[in-house]
PDB file of C-alpha atoms and ligand atoms in Angstrom:
ATOM      1  CA  MET M   1     -99.635-162.892   5.202  1.00 41.00           C
ATOM      2  CA  ASN M   2    -102.005-164.540   7.788  1.00 45.00           C
ATOM      3  CA  GLY M   3     -99.923-168.600   7.457  1.00 44.00           C
ATOM      4  CA  GLU M   4    -100.429-168.165   3.649  1.00 44.00           C
ATOM      5  CA  PRO M   5     -97.608-169.859   2.039  1.00 43.00           C
ATOM      6  CA  GLU M   6     -94.996-167.211   0.638  1.00 44.00           C
ATOM      7  CA  VAL M   7     -94.764-168.785  -2.765  1.00 44.00           C
ATOM      8  CA  HIS M   8     -97.538-169.897  -5.048  1.00 47.00           C
ATOM      9  CA  GLU M   9     -97.057-172.522  -7.612  1.00 47.00           C
ATOM     10  CA  LYS M  10     -98.710-171.474 -10.705  1.00 49.00           C
ATOM     11  CA  SER M  11    -101.609-173.117 -11.652  1.00 47.00           C
ATOM     12  CA  GLY M  12    -100.674-175.422 -14.181  1.00 47.00           C
ATOM     13  CA  GLU M  13    -101.499-178.705 -16.168  1.00 55.00           C
ATOM     14  CA  SER M  14     -99.559-180.619 -13.523  1.00 69.00           C
ATOM     15  CA  GLU M  15    -101.821-179.721 -10.659  1.00 79.00           C
ATOM     16  CA  ARG M  16    -104.811-181.751  -9.917  1.00 85.00           C
ATOM     17  CA  PRO M  17    -108.278-180.542  -9.506  1.00 84.00           C
ATOM     18  CA  GLU M  18    -108.272-180.949  -5.552  1.00 87.00           C
ATOM     19  CA  GLU M  19    -105.093-179.214  -4.995  1.00 91.00           C
ATOM     20  CA  PHE M  20    -106.201-176.320  -6.770  1.00 93.00           C
ATOM     21  CA  GLU M  21    -109.600-176.483  -4.649  1.00 93.00           C
ATOM     22  CA  ALA M  22    -107.387-176.821  -1.419  1.00 94.00           C
ATOM     23  CA  ARG M  23    -105.930-173.544  -2.547  1.00 95.00           C
ATOM     24  CA  LEU M  24    -108.797-171.702  -2.988  1.00 95.00           C
ATOM     25  CA  LYS M  25    -110.732-172.951   0.175  1.00 96.00           C
ATOM     26  CA  ALA M  26    -107.475-171.859   2.250  1.00 96.00           C
ATOM     27  CA  TYR M  27    -108.492-168.173   1.490  1.00 96.00           C
ATOM     28  CA  GLU M  28    -111.768-168.943   3.918  1.00 97.00           C
ATOM     29  CA  GLY M  29    -111.745-166.902   7.055  1.00 96.00           C
ATOM     30  CA  ARG M  30    -109.354-164.375   5.565  1.00 95.00           C
ATOM     31  CA  PRO M  31    -110.579-161.027   5.134  1.00 92.00           C
ATOM     32  CA  ALA M  32    -112.037-159.219   2.323  1.00 91.00           C
ATOM     33  CA  ALA M  33    -111.962-155.970   2.812  1.00 85.00           C
ATOM     34  CA  ALA M  34    -110.291-153.771   5.734  1.00 81.00           C
ATOM     35  CA  THR M  35    -112.380-152.463   8.495  1.00 80.00           C
ATOM     36  CA  GLY M  36    -114.689-149.703   7.222  1.00 88.00           C
ATOM     37  CA  ILE M  37    -115.850-146.847   8.696  1.00 90.00           C
ATOM     38  CA  GLY M  38    -119.465-145.984   7.599  1.00 92.00           C
ATOM     39  CA  ARG M  39    -119.374-142.504   5.458  1.00 90.00           C
ATOM     40  CA  ASP M  40    -122.092-141.311   7.462  1.00 93.00           C
ATOM     41  CA  PRO M  41    -124.017-142.443  10.759  1.00 96.00           C
ATOM     42  CA  VAL M  42    -127.019-143.622  10.081  1.00 97.00           C
ATOM     43  CA  ASN M  43    -129.585-140.634   9.263  1.00 97.00           C
ATOM     44  CA  GLN M  44    -133.057-139.560   8.828  1.00 96.00           C
ATOM     45  CA  PRO M  45    -132.490-138.040   5.166  1.00 96.00           C
ATOM     46  CA  MET M  46    -131.126-141.249   3.911  1.00 96.00           C
ATOM     47  CA  ILE M  47    -133.824-143.263   5.363  1.00 97.00           C
ATOM     48  CA  ARG M  48    -136.391-140.474   3.324  1.00 97.00           C
ATOM     49  CA  HIS M  49    -134.958-141.035   0.440  1.00 97.00           C
ATOM     50  CA  TRP M  50    -135.043-144.858   0.319  1.00 96.00           C
ATOM     51  CA  CYS M  51    -138.676-145.095   1.199  1.00 96.00           C
ATOM     52  CA  GLU M  52    -139.602-143.099  -1.371  1.00 96.00           C
ATOM     53  CA  ALA M  53    -137.294-144.942  -3.813  1.00 95.00           C
ATOM     54  CA  MET M  54    -139.405-148.012  -2.581  1.00 93.00           C
ATOM     55  CA  GLY M  55    -142.645-146.838  -2.096  1.00 93.00           C
ATOM     56  CA  ASP M  56    -142.331-147.681   1.305  1.00 93.00           C
ATOM     57  CA  THR M  57    -145.015-145.758   3.432  1.00 94.00           C
ATOM     58  CA  SER M  58    -144.261-147.667   6.630  1.00 95.00           C
ATOM     59  CA  PRO M  59    -144.574-145.662   9.598  1.00 96.00           C
ATOM     60  CA  ALA M  60    -141.500-146.876  11.684  1.00 96.00           C
ATOM     61  CA  TYR M  61    -139.180-145.240   9.299  1.00 97.00           C
ATOM     62  CA  THR M  62    -140.646-141.842  10.458  1.00 94.00           C
ATOM     63  CA  GLY M  63    -141.088-139.640  13.388  1.00 92.00           C
ATOM     64  CA  PRO M  64    -138.947-139.457  16.574  1.00 92.00           C
ATOM     65  CA  ASP M  65    -138.584-143.101  16.848  1.00 94.00           C
ATOM     66  CA  ALA M  66    -137.781-143.960  13.388  1.00 95.00           C
ATOM     67  CA  ILE M  67    -135.678-147.063  12.719  1.00 97.00           C
ATOM     68  CA  ALA M  68    -133.727-147.370   9.271  1.00 97.00           C
ATOM     69  CA  PRO M  69    -135.627-149.713   7.189  1.00 97.00           C
ATOM     70  CA  PRO M  70    -133.386-153.331   7.670  1.00 96.00           C
ATOM     71  CA  THR M  71    -132.722-153.730   3.828  1.00 94.00           C
ATOM     72  CA  MET M  72    -130.818-150.450   4.089  1.00 96.00           C
ATOM     73  CA  LEU M  73    -128.145-152.354   6.198  1.00 96.00           C
ATOM     74  CA  GLN M  74    -125.756-152.647   3.207  1.00 93.00           C
ATOM     75  CA  ALA M  75    -126.431-148.857   2.443  1.00 94.00           C
ATOM     76  CA  TRP M  76    -124.179-147.298   5.513  1.00 95.00           C
ATOM     77  CA  THR M  77    -121.142-149.325   4.586  1.00 92.00           C
ATOM     78  CA  MET M  78    -121.283-147.934   0.895  1.00 89.00           C
ATOM     79  CA  ALA M  79    -117.840-146.243   0.007  1.00 83.00           C
ATOM     80  CA  GLY M  80    -119.308-144.002  -2.357  1.00 79.00           C
ATOM     81  CA  LEU M  81    -118.305-143.095  -5.938  1.00 77.00           C
ATOM     82  CA  THR M  82    -115.346-141.343  -4.949  1.00 76.00           C
ATOM     83  CA  ARG M  83    -113.808-143.528  -2.584  1.00 71.00           C
ATOM     84  CA  ARG M  84    -112.579-147.257  -3.708  1.00 69.00           C
ATOM     85  CA  PRO M  85    -113.863-149.982  -1.171  1.00 66.00           C
ATOM     86  CA  GLU M  86    -110.591-150.897   0.288  1.00 74.00           C
ATOM     87  CA  ARG M  87    -110.199-154.790  -0.629  1.00 80.00           C
ATOM     88  CA  THR M  88    -107.675-157.040   0.717  1.00 86.00           C
ATOM     89  CA  ALA M  89    -104.765-158.546  -0.740  1.00 89.00           C
ATOM     90  CA  ALA M  90    -106.189-161.635   0.289  1.00 93.00           C
ATOM     91  CA  TYR M  91    -109.372-161.082  -1.915  1.00 93.00           C
ATOM     92  CA  ASP M  92    -107.661-159.883  -4.934  1.00 93.00           C
ATOM     93  CA  GLU M  93    -105.035-162.749  -4.927  1.00 95.00           C
ATOM     94  CA  LEU M  94    -108.461-164.933  -4.734  1.00 96.00           C
ATOM     95  CA  LEU M  95    -109.614-163.316  -7.798  1.00 95.00           C
ATOM     96  CA  ARG M  96    -106.614-163.567  -9.512  1.00 95.00           C
ATOM     97  CA  LEU M  97    -106.232-167.158  -8.747  1.00 95.00           C
ATOM     98  CA  LEU M  98    -109.245-167.859 -10.385  1.00 96.00           C
ATOM     99  CA  ASP M  99    -108.925-165.627 -13.537  1.00 95.00           C
ATOM    100  CA  GLU M 100    -105.335-167.299 -14.246  1.00 94.00           C
ATOM    101  CA  SER M 101    -107.145-170.674 -14.258  1.00 93.00           C
ATOM    102  CA  GLY M 102    -109.612-169.412 -16.701  1.00 93.00           C
ATOM    103  CA  HIS M 103    -112.611-168.595 -14.487  1.00 95.00           C
ATOM    104  CA  ASP M 104    -112.210-165.033 -15.595  1.00 93.00           C
ATOM    105  CA  ALA M 105    -115.945-164.267 -16.067  1.00 93.00           C
ATOM    106  CA  VAL M 106    -117.868-162.853 -13.278  1.00 94.00           C
ATOM    107  CA  VAL M 107    -121.501-162.823 -12.008  1.00 95.00           C
ATOM    108  CA  ALA M 108    -122.992-161.628  -8.899  1.00 95.00           C
ATOM    109  CA  THR M 109    -125.575-164.337  -8.428  1.00 95.00           C
ATOM    110  CA  ASP M 110    -127.527-163.543  -4.687  1.00 93.00           C
ATOM    111  CA  CYS M 111    -127.321-161.579  -0.954  1.00 93.00           C
ATOM    112  CA  GLU M 112    -128.601-162.782   1.932  1.00 95.00           C
ATOM    113  CA  GLN M 113    -128.828-160.467   5.113  1.00 95.00           C
ATOM    114  CA  GLU M 114    -129.747-161.136   8.874  1.00 96.00           C
ATOM    115  CA  TYR M 115    -130.994-158.361  11.106  1.00 97.00           C
ATOM    116  CA  LEU M 116    -130.223-158.407  14.926  1.00 97.00           C
ATOM    117  CA  ARG M 117    -130.921-155.134  16.195  1.00 96.00           C
ATOM    118  CA  PRO M 118    -132.540-152.095  14.401  1.00 96.00           C
ATOM    119  CA  LEU M 119    -130.663-149.322  13.665  1.00 97.00           C
ATOM    120  CA  ARG M 120    -131.382-145.612  14.456  1.00 97.00           C
ATOM    121  CA  PRO M 121    -130.253-142.114  13.120  1.00 97.00           C
ATOM    122  CA  GLY M 122    -127.525-141.255  14.881  1.00 96.00           C
ATOM    123  CA  ASP M 123    -125.607-144.690  15.199  1.00 97.00           C
ATOM    124  CA  ALA M 124    -121.975-144.832  13.819  1.00 96.00           C
ATOM    125  CA  ILE M 125    -121.432-147.512  11.892  1.00 96.00           C
ATOM    126  CA  THR M 126    -118.142-150.156  11.590  1.00 95.00           C
ATOM    127  CA  PHE M 127    -117.691-153.237   9.340  1.00 94.00           C
ATOM    128  CA  ASP M 128    -115.585-155.610   8.010  1.00 92.00           C
ATOM    129  CA  SER M 129    -115.649-158.430   5.371  1.00 93.00           C
ATOM    130  CA  VAL M 130    -114.387-162.038   5.447  1.00 96.00           C
ATOM    131  CA  ILE M 131    -114.122-164.418   2.724  1.00 97.00           C
ATOM    132  CA  GLU M 132    -116.468-166.721   3.932  1.00 97.00           C
ATOM    133  CA  SER M 133    -116.254-169.348   1.819  1.00 97.00           C
ATOM    134  CA  VAL M 134    -115.180-170.705  -1.620  1.00 97.00           C
ATOM    135  CA  SER M 135    -117.330-173.612  -3.263  1.00 95.00           C
ATOM    136  CA  GLY M 136    -116.042-176.656  -5.260  1.00 94.00           C
ATOM    137  CA  LEU M 137    -116.132-176.769  -8.702  1.00 94.00           C
ATOM    138  CA  LYS M 138    -120.097-176.318 -10.070  1.00 95.00           C
ATOM    139  CA  SER M 139    -121.044-176.851 -13.258  1.00 93.00           C
ATOM    140  CA  THR M 140    -123.697-173.853 -14.005  1.00 92.00           C
ATOM    141  CA  LYS M 141    -125.507-172.944 -17.365  1.00 88.00           C
ATOM    142  CA  LEU M 142    -122.815-170.274 -17.742  1.00 89.00           C
ATOM    143  CA  GLY M 143    -120.224-172.564 -17.383  1.00 92.00           C
ATOM    144  CA  ALA M 144    -117.834-174.110 -14.284  1.00 94.00           C
ATOM    145  CA  GLY M 145    -116.808-172.494 -11.708  1.00 96.00           C
ATOM    146  CA  TYR M 146    -116.653-171.193  -8.178  1.00 97.00           C
ATOM    147  CA  PHE M 147    -118.864-169.479  -6.167  1.00 97.00           C
ATOM    148  CA  VAL M 148    -117.322-167.243  -3.494  1.00 97.00           C
ATOM    149  CA  THR M 149    -119.130-165.877  -0.736  1.00 97.00           C
ATOM    150  CA  THR M 150    -118.117-162.782   1.181  1.00 96.00           C
ATOM    151  CA  ARG M 151    -119.725-161.844   4.860  1.00 96.00           C
ATOM    152  CA  THR M 152    -120.045-158.238   5.882  1.00 95.00           C
ATOM    153  CA  ASP M 153    -120.698-157.850   9.596  1.00 96.00           C
ATOM    154  CA  ILE M 154    -122.205-154.321  10.347  1.00 96.00           C
ATOM    155  CA  ARG M 155    -121.742-153.060  13.967  1.00 96.00           C
ATOM    156  CA  ALA M 156    -123.824-150.071  15.064  1.00 96.00           C
ATOM    157  CA  GLY M 157    -121.551-148.574  18.498  1.00 91.00           C
ATOM    158  CA  GLY M 158    -119.621-151.365  18.127  1.00 90.00           C
ATOM    159  CA  GLU M 159    -122.120-154.174  18.373  1.00 95.00           C
ATOM    160  CA  LEU M 160    -123.306-156.176  15.873  1.00 97.00           C
ATOM    161  CA  ALA M 161    -126.585-155.088  13.936  1.00 97.00           C
ATOM    162  CA  GLY M 162    -126.748-157.177  11.019  1.00 97.00           C
ATOM    163  CA  THR M 163    -124.873-159.257   8.232  1.00 97.00           C
ATOM    164  CA  HIS M 164    -124.744-159.011   4.599  1.00 95.00           C
ATOM    165  CA  ARG M 165    -123.537-162.151   2.407  1.00 96.00           C
ATOM    166  CA  PHE M 166    -122.647-161.618  -0.932  1.00 95.00           C
ATOM    167  CA  ARG M 167    -122.173-164.085  -3.381  1.00 97.00           C
ATOM    168  CA  ILE M 168    -120.552-164.066  -6.697  1.00 97.00           C
ATOM    169  CA  LEU M 169    -119.548-166.676  -9.349  1.00 97.00           C
ATOM    170  CA  LYS M 170    -116.041-166.913 -11.041  1.00 97.00           C
ATOM    171  CA  TYR M 171    -116.495-169.065 -14.054  1.00 95.00           C
ATOM    172  CA  ALA M 172    -115.181-170.120 -17.011  1.00 94.00           C
ATOM    173  CA  PRO M 173    -117.764-169.306 -19.978  1.00 89.00           C
ATOM    174  CA  ALA M 174    -119.066-172.195 -21.566  1.00 86.00           C
ATOM    175  CA  GLN M 175    -118.611-171.969 -25.572  1.00 74.00           C
ATOM    176  CA  ARG M 176    -122.116-171.178 -27.216  1.00 63.00           C
ATOM    177  CA  PRO M 177    -122.812-172.370 -30.165  1.00 61.00           C
ATOM    178  CA  PRO M 178    -122.307-169.945 -32.803  1.00 57.00           C
ATOM    179  CA  ARG M 179    -126.313-168.637 -34.315  1.00 60.00           C
ATOM    180  CA  PRO M 180    -126.654-167.886 -37.652  1.00 62.00           C
ATOM    181  CA  LYS M 181    -126.946-164.073 -38.418  1.00 65.00           C
ATOM    182  CA  ASP M 182    -129.561-164.007 -40.333  1.00 80.00           C
ATOM    183  CA  LEU M 183    -132.387-165.540 -38.373  1.00 87.00           C
ATOM    184  CA  ARG M 184    -134.802-163.158 -36.641  1.00 88.00           C
ATOM    185  CA  PRO M 185    -134.646-162.910 -32.334  1.00 87.00           C
ATOM    186  CA  ARG M 186    -136.829-165.784 -30.771  1.00 89.00           C
ATOM    187  CA  PRO M 187    -139.627-164.384 -29.215  1.00 92.00           C
ATOM    188  CA  VAL M 188    -139.287-164.711 -24.906  1.00 90.00           C
ATOM    189  CA  ILE M 189    -141.982-167.439 -24.137  1.00 93.00           C
ATOM    190  CA  ASN M 190    -142.752-167.850 -20.011  1.00 92.00           C
ATOM    191  CA  ARG M 191    -145.508-169.297 -18.502  1.00 91.00           C
ATOM    192  CA  ASP M 192    -147.608-165.898 -19.200  1.00 93.00           C
ATOM    193  CA  ASN M 193    -147.701-166.024 -22.631  1.00 95.00           C
ATOM    194  CA  ALA M 194    -146.814-169.206 -24.087  1.00 96.00           C
ATOM    195  CA  GLY M 195    -150.451-169.950 -24.829  1.00 96.00           C
ATOM    196  CA  PHE M 196    -150.382-166.714 -27.361  1.00 97.00           C
ATOM    197  CA  TRP M 197    -147.247-168.669 -29.298  1.00 97.00           C
ATOM    198  CA  GLU M 198    -149.437-172.015 -28.855  1.00 96.00           C
ATOM    199  CA  GLY M 199    -152.045-170.451 -30.755  1.00 97.00           C
ATOM    200  CA  VAL M 200    -149.663-168.826 -33.011  1.00 97.00           C
ATOM    201  CA  ALA M 201    -148.641-172.101 -34.183  1.00 95.00           C
ATOM    202  CA  ARG M 202    -152.074-172.990 -34.918  1.00 96.00           C
ATOM    203  CA  HIS M 203    -152.473-169.822 -36.684  1.00 97.00           C
ATOM    204  CA  GLU M 204    -154.632-168.375 -34.268  1.00 97.00           C
ATOM    205  CA  LEU M 205    -153.892-164.966 -32.889  1.00 98.00           C
ATOM    206  CA  LEU M 206    -155.139-165.270 -29.469  1.00 98.00           C
ATOM    207  CA  ILE M 207    -156.451-162.679 -26.791  1.00 98.00           C
ATOM    208  CA  GLN M 208    -156.716-162.910 -23.149  1.00 98.00           C
ATOM    209  CA  ARG M 209    -159.928-162.233 -21.846  1.00 98.00           C
ATOM    210  CA  CYS M 210    -160.776-161.595 -18.192  1.00 97.00           C
ATOM    211  CA  THR M 211    -163.294-163.894 -17.029  1.00 97.00           C
ATOM    212  CA  GLY M 212    -163.882-161.436 -13.802  1.00 96.00           C
ATOM    213  CA  CYS M 213    -165.106-158.192 -16.178  1.00 97.00           C
ATOM    214  CA  GLY M 214    -165.129-159.117 -19.618  1.00 97.00           C
ATOM    215  CA  ASP M 215    -162.338-156.927 -20.776  1.00 97.00           C
ATOM    216  CA  LEU M 216    -159.856-157.892 -23.572  1.00 97.00           C
ATOM    217  CA  ARG M 217    -156.097-157.480 -23.434  1.00 96.00           C
ATOM    218  CA  PHE M 218    -153.132-157.504 -25.566  1.00 96.00           C
ATOM    219  CA  PRO M 219    -150.457-158.286 -24.966  1.00 95.00           C
ATOM    220  CA  TRP M 220    -150.698-161.232 -23.017  1.00 96.00           C
ATOM    221  CA  LEU M 221    -150.381-160.420 -19.100  1.00 93.00           C
ATOM    222  CA  PRO M 222    -150.720-162.480 -15.618  1.00 92.00           C
ATOM    223  CA  GLY M 223    -153.643-160.563 -14.446  1.00 93.00           C
ATOM    224  CA  CYS M 224    -156.473-158.090 -15.764  1.00 95.00           C
ATOM    225  CA  ASN M 225    -155.583-154.169 -15.349  1.00 92.00           C
ATOM    226  CA  SER M 226    -159.249-153.602 -15.069  1.00 94.00           C
ATOM    227  CA  CYS M 227    -160.354-155.617 -12.163  1.00 96.00           C
ATOM    228  CA  GLY M 228    -157.144-157.263 -11.085  1.00 93.00           C
ATOM    229  CA  SER M 229    -158.572-160.897 -11.840  1.00 96.00           C
ATOM    230  CA  PRO M 230    -155.900-163.238 -12.472  1.00 95.00           C
ATOM    231  CA  GLU M 231    -158.619-165.686 -13.995  1.00 96.00           C
ATOM    232  CA  TRP M 232    -159.022-165.220 -17.763  1.00 97.00           C
ATOM    233  CA  ASP M 233    -159.709-167.224 -21.121  1.00 97.00           C
ATOM    234  CA  THR M 234    -159.229-166.313 -24.809  1.00 97.00           C
ATOM    235  CA  VAL M 235    -160.822-165.293 -27.949  1.00 97.00           C
ATOM    236  CA  ALA M 236    -159.639-166.007 -31.486  1.00 97.00           C
ATOM    237  CA  ALA M 237    -159.321-162.684 -33.267  1.00 97.00           C
ATOM    238  CA  SER M 238    -160.957-162.335 -36.489  1.00 97.00           C
ATOM    239  CA  GLY M 239    -158.084-161.450 -38.318  1.00 96.00           C
ATOM    240  CA  GLU M 240    -159.803-158.093 -39.378  1.00 97.00           C
ATOM    241  CA  GLY M 241    -157.778-154.733 -38.340  1.00 97.00           C
ATOM    242  CA  THR M 242    -156.828-151.085 -39.279  1.00 98.00           C
ATOM    243  CA  VAL M 243    -153.311-149.396 -38.868  1.00 98.00           C
ATOM    244  CA  TYR M 244    -153.944-147.369 -36.101  1.00 98.00           C
ATOM    245  CA  SER M 245    -150.191-146.158 -36.505  1.00 97.00           C
ATOM    246  CA  TYR M 246    -146.645-147.402 -37.983  1.00 97.00           C
ATOM    247  CA  VAL M 247    -143.207-146.327 -38.482  1.00 96.00           C
ATOM    248  CA  VAL M 248    -140.867-147.217 -41.342  1.00 95.00           C
ATOM    249  CA  MET M 249    -137.673-148.619 -40.342  1.00 93.00           C
ATOM    250  CA  HIS M 250    -134.594-147.223 -42.292  1.00 92.00           C
ATOM    251  CA  HIS M 251    -131.597-147.695 -39.219  1.00 86.00           C
ATOM    252  CA  PRO M 252    -129.993-149.271 -37.888  1.00 82.00           C
ATOM    253  CA  PRO M 253    -129.388-152.014 -40.204  1.00 79.00           C
ATOM    254  CA  PHE M 254    -129.903-155.290 -38.494  1.00 81.00           C
ATOM    255  CA  PRO M 255    -128.907-159.149 -40.194  1.00 81.00           C
ATOM    256  CA  ALA M 256    -132.578-160.562 -39.693  1.00 85.00           C
ATOM    257  CA  PHE M 257    -134.343-157.564 -41.311  1.00 87.00           C
ATOM    258  CA  ASP M 258    -133.965-156.083 -44.862  1.00 85.00           C
ATOM    259  CA  PRO M 259    -135.014-152.395 -44.275  1.00 88.00           C
ATOM    260  CA  PRO M 260    -136.552-150.227 -44.919  1.00 92.00           C
ATOM    261  CA  TYR M 261    -139.976-151.720 -43.934  1.00 93.00           C
ATOM    262  CA  ALA M 262    -143.040-150.913 -42.315  1.00 94.00           C
ATOM    263  CA  VAL M 263    -143.719-151.740 -38.694  1.00 95.00           C
ATOM    264  CA  GLY M 264    -147.762-150.999 -37.732  1.00 97.00           C
ATOM    265  CA  LEU M 265    -149.356-150.699 -34.624  1.00 97.00           C
ATOM    266  CA  ILE M 266    -152.432-152.452 -35.487  1.00 98.00           C
ATOM    267  CA  GLU M 267    -155.690-152.009 -34.214  1.00 98.00           C
ATOM    268  CA  LEU M 268    -157.928-155.403 -34.331  1.00 98.00           C
ATOM    269  CA  ALA M 269    -161.540-155.496 -34.623  1.00 98.00           C
ATOM    270  CA  GLU M 270    -161.821-156.651 -31.390  1.00 97.00           C
ATOM    271  CA  GLY M 271    -160.293-153.127 -29.757  1.00 97.00           C
ATOM    272  CA  VAL M 272    -156.830-154.290 -28.913  1.00 97.00           C
ATOM    273  CA  ARG M 273    -153.788-153.298 -30.548  1.00 97.00           C
ATOM    274  CA  ILE M 274    -150.945-155.341 -31.393  1.00 97.00           C
ATOM    275  CA  VAL M 275    -147.439-154.052 -32.914  1.00 97.00           C
ATOM    276  CA  SER M 276    -146.507-156.213 -35.975  1.00 96.00           C
ATOM    277  CA  ASN M 277    -145.177-155.955 -39.654  1.00 94.00           C
ATOM    278  CA  VAL M 278    -147.195-155.008 -42.329  1.00 94.00           C
ATOM    279  CA  VAL M 279    -146.558-156.820 -45.513  1.00 93.00           C
ATOM    280  CA  GLY M 280    -147.606-156.866 -49.176  1.00 91.00           C
ATOM    281  CA  THR M 281    -147.739-153.194 -49.183  1.00 92.00           C
ATOM    282  CA  PRO M 282    -144.854-151.103 -50.111  1.00 93.00           C
ATOM    283  CA  TYR M 283    -143.706-149.592 -46.983  1.00 93.00           C
ATOM    284  CA  ASP M 284    -144.258-145.749 -48.393  1.00 94.00           C
ATOM    285  CA  LYS M 285    -147.949-147.048 -49.157  1.00 94.00           C
ATOM    286  CA  VAL M 286    -148.789-147.781 -45.687  1.00 96.00           C
ATOM    287  CA  ARG M 287    -151.423-145.441 -44.222  1.00 96.00           C
ATOM    288  CA  ILE M 288    -153.045-144.730 -40.992  1.00 97.00           C
ATOM    289  CA  GLY M 289    -156.536-146.373 -41.042  1.00 97.00           C
ATOM    290  CA  MET M 290    -155.495-148.756 -43.710  1.00 97.00           C
ATOM    291  CA  PRO M 291    -157.416-151.787 -43.362  1.00 97.00           C
ATOM    292  CA  VAL M 292    -155.094-155.000 -42.991  1.00 97.00           C
ATOM    293  CA  ARG M 293    -155.809-158.409 -42.152  1.00 97.00           C
ATOM    294  CA  LEU M 294    -154.187-161.067 -40.347  1.00 97.00           C
ATOM    295  CA  ASP M 295    -151.516-163.398 -41.961  1.00 97.00           C
ATOM    296  CA  PHE M 296    -148.842-166.081 -40.846  1.00 97.00           C
ATOM    297  CA  ARG M 297    -145.537-165.868 -41.974  1.00 95.00           C
ATOM    298  CA  ARG M 298    -143.070-168.427 -41.608  1.00 93.00           C
ATOM    299  CA  TYR M 299    -139.508-166.877 -41.076  1.00 90.00           C
ATOM    300  CA  ASP M 300    -137.346-170.040 -40.801  1.00 88.00           C
ATOM    301  CA  ASP M 301    -137.488-173.476 -39.475  1.00 88.00           C
ATOM    302  CA  GLU M 302    -138.622-172.466 -36.087  1.00 88.00           C
ATOM    303  CA  LEU M 303    -140.012-168.957 -36.125  1.00 92.00           C
ATOM    304  CA  VAL M 304    -143.557-168.549 -37.426  1.00 95.00           C
ATOM    305  CA  LEU M 305    -145.702-164.746 -36.444  1.00 96.00           C
ATOM    306  CA  PRO M 306    -148.426-162.945 -37.352  1.00 97.00           C
ATOM    307  CA  VAL M 307    -148.096-160.073 -39.445  1.00 97.00           C
ATOM    308  CA  PHE M 308    -150.754-158.134 -41.484  1.00 97.00           C
ATOM    309  CA  GLN M 309    -151.711-157.982 -45.205  1.00 95.00           C
ATOM    310  CA  GLY M 310    -152.630-154.246 -46.648  1.00 91.00           C
ATOM    311  CA  VAL M 311    -156.265-155.299 -47.811  1.00 89.00           C
ATOM    312  CA  THR M 312    -157.391-153.298 -51.063  1.00 73.00           C
ATOM    313  CA  ARG M 313    -161.247-152.563 -50.811  1.00 60.00           C
TER     314      ARG M 313
HETATM  315 ZN1   ZN N   1    -160.891-157.755 -15.496  1.00 73.65          ZN
END
């Protein structure tokens, strides 16, 4: 038990937070996984598959003097589908302690690698993992919890070749306010599309225009697919368009929607296409080629969306 007290007190209300943290800290330095042996020595076929998957064509990874891509470090330690990684009792205990104290949700947050020497085909791999650190209680958007970092030292022929640090957050999920079920999903607004939604708020449908080559693009993207330029401005759509294609949604039911309804791929007069609802026309009267006109519909206090009305000519 590596000096661990043999009898654990249950984490109860009487235990002060510092005492609980001290118990967590006691796991630092203890092994997280039994000494492992790489399932296969470093080998060219795995290197080739990795490079193909990553699209990495560096000449360093082929030929008689090939080395393995450094980022493959962890791949040589993986247990495969049929073998379980050999976690230690100490690591399992630490996780159980966190579970029992209510920090029973887990998310992997990041990993860091250090490379000390290149790995080459034929290198026989051994590795061991240690619980490197357990943080104090941290508040995060997910909820309050503890970061647990394990460090795996990877050796080739007994010589340290690299380290792999892997960090998880064990947390007590924050209470999320219940969302009314009948609201439409919110758009995901980010710095690449914020201008579009600002336009929608002013009842303008803005199309991006590349200032390098003049191409129009929709939906919004950070750069031009034609010339690669990141520079752009916008043009407001005239609002005229036609139904380029459409589907009628019957299933699955979703609380915010009232099927059946038509979802159209609208070709705007400017030439770009947008997916939106066709409204004001019965779902079974929507047709390819049908002229439509832009409108803005308010769905709730926060959400206005561009939609298209069928136009009778
Ligand atoms: Zn361009």
